[in-house]
Amino acid sequence: MRLRLRPRDDSYYEMFTDSANNLVIGARLLVELMSDGADREAITEKMRACEHAGDDATHAIMRRLNKSSAPPLHREDIYRLASNLDDVIDSMEAAVDLINLYGLEQLPKGIIDQIEVLERAAELTAEAMPRLRSMKDLTRYWIEINQLENQADRIYRKLLAKLFSGEYDALTVLKLKDVIEELETAADAFEHVANTVETIVVKNG
């Protein structure tokens, strides 16, 4: 039996879980933004607070990593996962900010479809993070996230086709394109999280 000379710092798993739970809050704010009569200014402020919380969580992980002599995972994997989680909330916040700044009153239905995919991806990610400690029951997670990302790609392409169908004036097309690209980037970032989790499990499982 190999003796462990130094105690392993397992607090990272809780920190990853906190970051993932923050993504659920962000995704639900996106859903709220799409409801009739939504207070966009208030939601934008709440989303900004979520983005700041994500930054704080990421910085806390990095500070701990710099001080830790016995992280439970490879340092590069801890760094990558923390960064991937932060990328998701950054793109969510950017999408909400653009909708508010551009004053986009009418949004294509496909944007709601994008947000529903993000909400499901956030829920799956939050459910998966606590299981990272045991490295068990995670295969279905990254498979489902990959499927959601494929769905997000199809929604994104349909939205682009609608934008360039002639239904919208040129300026509105540019504004909406910025928003749907940020939401697509968030979907991609969720897949990056899942890919990193898969890499960690392969290395340590």
GROMACS .gro file of C-alpha atoms in nm:
model
  205
    1MET     CA    1   0.000   0.000   0.000
    2ARG     CA    2   0.132   0.343  -0.098
    3LEU     CA    3   0.145   0.585   0.193
    4ARG     CA    4   0.024   0.940   0.141
    5LEU     CA    5   0.279   1.167   0.305
    6ARG     CA    6   0.077   1.486   0.271
    7PRO     CA    7  -0.298   1.534   0.316
    8ARG     CA    8  -0.480   1.583  -0.011
    9ASP     CA    9  -0.670   1.909  -0.048
   10ASP     CA   10  -1.022   1.806  -0.154
   11SER     CA   11  -1.177   2.152  -0.121
   12TYR     CA   12  -1.149   2.196  -0.499
   13TYR     CA   13  -1.449   1.971  -0.554
   14GLU     CA   14  -1.670   2.197  -0.343
   15MET     CA   15  -1.538   2.501  -0.526
   16PHE     CA   16  -1.612   2.346  -0.865
   17THR     CA   17  -1.961   2.262  -0.743
   18ASP     CA   18  -2.016   2.620  -0.630
   19SER     CA   19  -1.905   2.747  -0.971
   20ALA     CA   20  -2.142   2.509  -1.146
   21ASN     CA   21  -2.433   2.608  -0.922
   22ASN     CA   22  -2.364   2.968  -1.019
   23LEU     CA   23  -2.416   2.867  -1.383
   24VAL     CA   24  -2.762   2.736  -1.296
   25ILE     CA   25  -2.847   3.076  -1.148
   26GLY     CA   26  -2.718   3.245  -1.462
   27ALA     CA   27  -2.916   3.018  -1.695
   28ARG     CA   28  -3.235   3.079  -1.498
   29LEU     CA   29  -3.179   3.452  -1.525
   30LEU     CA   30  -3.164   3.405  -1.902
   31VAL     CA   31  -3.498   3.225  -1.887
   32GLU     CA   32  -3.641   3.504  -1.672
   33LEU     CA   33  -3.517   3.762  -1.922
   34MET     CA   34  -3.734   3.606  -2.192
   35SER     CA   35  -4.057   3.623  -1.990
   36ASP     CA   36  -4.321   3.885  -2.060
   37GLY     CA   37  -4.273   4.202  -1.861
   38ALA     CA   38  -3.923   4.107  -1.749
   39ASP     CA   39  -3.730   4.383  -1.572
   40ARG     CA   40  -3.427   4.376  -1.799
   41GLU     CA   41  -3.227   4.628  -1.601
   42ALA     CA   42  -3.270   4.429  -1.280
   43ILE     CA   43  -3.191   4.098  -1.453
   44THR     CA   44  -2.883   4.250  -1.614
   45GLU     CA   45  -2.759   4.359  -1.271
   46LYS     CA   46  -2.826   4.013  -1.124
   47MET     CA   47  -2.641   3.851  -1.413
   48ARG     CA   48  -2.351   4.088  -1.364
   49ALA     CA   49  -2.338   3.982  -0.999
   50CYS     CA   50  -2.332   3.618  -1.116
   51GLU     CA   51  -2.043   3.693  -1.348
   52HIS     CA   52  -1.854   3.859  -1.063
   53ALA     CA   53  -1.925   3.558  -0.841
   54GLY     CA   54  -1.786   3.337  -1.115
   55ASP     CA   55  -1.472   3.546  -1.135
   56ASP     CA   56  -1.432   3.535  -0.757
   57ALA     CA   57  -1.473   3.156  -0.753
   58THR     CA   58  -1.217   3.114  -1.031
   59HIS     CA   59  -0.965   3.341  -0.857
   60ALA     CA   60  -1.017   3.151  -0.530
   61ILE     CA   61  -0.937   2.823  -0.706
   62MET     CA   62  -0.627   2.972  -0.864
   63ARG     CA   63  -0.504   3.115  -0.533
   64ARG     CA   64  -0.553   2.781  -0.362
   65LEU     CA   65  -0.378   2.603  -0.647
   66ASN     CA   66  -0.077   2.833  -0.616
   67LYS     CA   67  -0.050   2.756  -0.244
   68SER     CA   68  -0.142   2.388  -0.250
   69SER     CA   69   0.129   2.126  -0.228
   70ALA     CA   70  -0.106   1.831  -0.278
   71PRO     CA   71  -0.393   1.908  -0.517
   72PRO     CA   72  -0.621   1.609  -0.582
   73LEU     CA   73  -0.591   1.646  -0.960
   74HIS     CA   74  -0.326   1.750  -1.209
   75ARG     CA   75  -0.269   2.122  -1.177
   76GLU     CA   76  -0.334   2.188  -1.546
   77ASP     CA   77  -0.669   2.009  -1.521
   78ILE     CA   78  -0.777   2.214  -1.219
   79TYR     CA   79  -0.679   2.533  -1.402
   80ARG     CA   80  -0.858   2.425  -1.721
   81LEU     CA   81  -1.180   2.323  -1.548
   82ALA     CA   82  -1.198   2.644  -1.345
   83SER     CA   83  -1.138   2.849  -1.660
   84ASN     CA   84  -1.395   2.654  -1.861
   85LEU     CA   85  -1.662   2.708  -1.596
   86ASP     CA   86  -1.582   3.079  -1.588
   87ASP     CA   87  -1.608   3.103  -1.967
   88VAL     CA   88  -1.970   2.986  -1.955
   89ILE     CA   89  -2.090   3.259  -1.720
   90ASP     CA   90  -1.887   3.520  -1.911
   91SER     CA   91  -2.078   3.443  -2.232
   92MET     CA   92  -2.414   3.430  -2.057
   93GLU     CA   93  -2.350   3.769  -1.900
   94ALA     CA   94  -2.237   3.914  -2.233
   95ALA     CA   95  -2.558   3.797  -2.405
   96VAL     CA   96  -2.780   3.953  -2.138
   97ASP     CA   97  -2.580   4.276  -2.142
   98LEU     CA   98  -2.608   4.302  -2.522
   99ILE     CA   99  -2.984   4.244  -2.519
  100ASN     CA  100  -3.021   4.523  -2.266
  101LEU     CA  101  -2.773   4.764  -2.428
  102TYR     CA  102  -2.916   4.713  -2.776
  103GLY     CA  103  -3.272   4.755  -2.649
  104LEU     CA  104  -3.386   4.443  -2.833
  105GLU     CA  105  -3.758   4.420  -2.759
  106GLN     CA  106  -3.847   4.139  -2.997
  107LEU     CA  107  -3.624   3.832  -3.003
  108PRO     CA  108  -3.655   3.536  -3.241
  109LYS     CA  109  -3.811   3.224  -3.089
  110GLY     CA  110  -3.488   3.036  -3.159
  111ILE     CA  111  -3.315   3.235  -2.886
  112ILE     CA  112  -3.554   3.081  -2.635
  113ASP     CA  113  -3.453   2.742  -2.772
  114GLN     CA  114  -3.087   2.833  -2.722
  115ILE     CA  115  -3.153   2.934  -2.362
  116GLU     CA  116  -3.344   2.612  -2.288
  117VAL     CA  117  -3.038   2.415  -2.402
  118LEU     CA  118  -2.814   2.624  -2.177
  119GLU     CA  119  -3.044   2.576  -1.880
  120ARG     CA  120  -3.036   2.199  -1.922
  121ALA     CA  121  -2.658   2.200  -1.968
  122ALA     CA  122  -2.620   2.406  -1.650
  123GLU     CA  123  -2.835   2.163  -1.452
  124LEU     CA  124  -2.641   1.861  -1.579
  125THR     CA  125  -2.310   2.030  -1.499
  126ALA     CA  126  -2.419   2.120  -1.146
  127GLU     CA  127  -2.533   1.760  -1.091
  128ALA     CA  128  -2.202   1.625  -1.224
  129MET     CA  129  -1.953   1.833  -1.026
  130PRO     CA  130  -2.010   1.663  -0.686
  131ARG     CA  131  -1.946   1.326  -0.854
  132LEU     CA  132  -1.602   1.439  -0.965
  133ARG     CA  133  -1.467   1.350  -0.622
  134SER     CA  134  -1.545   0.979  -0.674
  135MET     CA  135  -1.491   0.983  -1.054
  136LYS     CA  136  -1.804   0.768  -1.086
  137ASP     CA  137  -2.127   0.794  -1.287
  138LEU     CA  138  -1.997   1.072  -1.512
  139THR     CA  139  -1.998   0.910  -1.855
  140ARG     CA  140  -2.363   0.993  -1.919
  141TYR     CA  141  -2.294   1.353  -1.825
  142TRP     CA  142  -2.045   1.426  -2.099
  143ILE     CA  143  -2.246   1.228  -2.354
  144GLU     CA  144  -2.558   1.434  -2.279
  145ILE     CA  145  -2.365   1.761  -2.287
  146ASN     CA  146  -2.223   1.666  -2.626
  147GLN     CA  147  -2.575   1.595  -2.751
  148LEU     CA  148  -2.695   1.930  -2.619
  149GLU     CA  149  -2.408   2.109  -2.790
  150ASN     CA  150  -2.503   1.943  -3.120
  151GLN     CA  151  -2.860   2.059  -3.065
  152ALA     CA  152  -2.733   2.410  -2.990
  153ASP     CA  153  -2.538   2.408  -3.318
  154ARG     CA  154  -2.853   2.322  -3.513
  155ILE     CA  155  -3.051   2.596  -3.340
  156TYR     CA  156  -2.772   2.845  -3.408
  157ARG     CA  157  -2.765   2.763  -3.781
  158LYS     CA  158  -3.144   2.800  -3.807
  159LEU     CA  159  -3.124   3.134  -3.631
  160LEU     CA  160  -2.859   3.257  -3.871
  161ALA     CA  161  -3.075   3.153  -4.166
  162LYS     CA  162  -3.369   3.344  -4.017
  163LEU     CA  163  -3.159   3.654  -3.956
  164PHE     CA  164  -3.047   3.665  -4.318
  165SER     CA  165  -3.390   3.582  -4.463
  166GLY     CA  166  -3.475   3.948  -4.518
  167GLU     CA  167  -3.717   3.963  -4.226
  168TYR     CA  168  -3.493   4.202  -4.030
  169ASP     CA  169  -3.322   4.527  -4.122
  170ALA     CA  170  -2.943   4.521  -4.145
  171LEU     CA  171  -2.878   4.689  -3.810
  172THR     CA  172  -3.109   4.451  -3.623
  173VAL     CA  173  -2.938   4.157  -3.791
  174LEU     CA  174  -2.602   4.271  -3.655
  175LYS     CA  175  -2.741   4.318  -3.304
  176LEU     CA  176  -2.919   3.983  -3.294
  177LYS     CA  177  -2.617   3.806  -3.442
  178ASP     CA  178  -2.402   3.934  -3.154
  179VAL     CA  179  -2.649   3.790  -2.903
  180ILE     CA  180  -2.693   3.447  -3.061
  181GLU     CA  181  -2.317   3.412  -3.104
  182GLU     CA  182  -2.261   3.473  -2.732
  183LEU     CA  183  -2.525   3.211  -2.649
  184GLU     CA  184  -2.362   2.967  -2.892
  185THR     CA  185  -2.026   3.038  -2.729
  186ALA     CA  186  -2.181   2.952  -2.391
  187ALA     CA  187  -2.301   2.618  -2.532
  188ASP     CA  188  -1.950   2.550  -2.665
  189ALA     CA  189  -1.805   2.637  -2.324
  190PHE     CA  190  -2.033   2.383  -2.156
  191GLU     CA  191  -1.893   2.120  -2.390
  192HIS     CA  192  -1.539   2.229  -2.299
  193VAL     CA  193  -1.628   2.174  -1.932
  194ALA     CA  194  -1.755   1.825  -2.010
  195ASN     CA  195  -1.450   1.744  -2.221
  196THR     CA  196  -1.224   1.851  -1.935
  197VAL     CA  197  -1.420   1.634  -1.691
  198GLU     CA  198  -1.381   1.339  -1.928
  199THR     CA  199  -1.005   1.400  -1.947
  200ILE     CA  200  -0.982   1.411  -1.568
  201VAL     CA  201  -1.175   1.085  -1.530
  202VAL     CA  202  -0.958   0.912  -1.791
  203LYS     CA  203  -0.644   1.025  -1.609
  204ASN     CA  204  -0.762   0.949  -1.258
  205GLY     CA  205  -1.049   0.703  -1.279
   0.00000   0.00000   0.00000
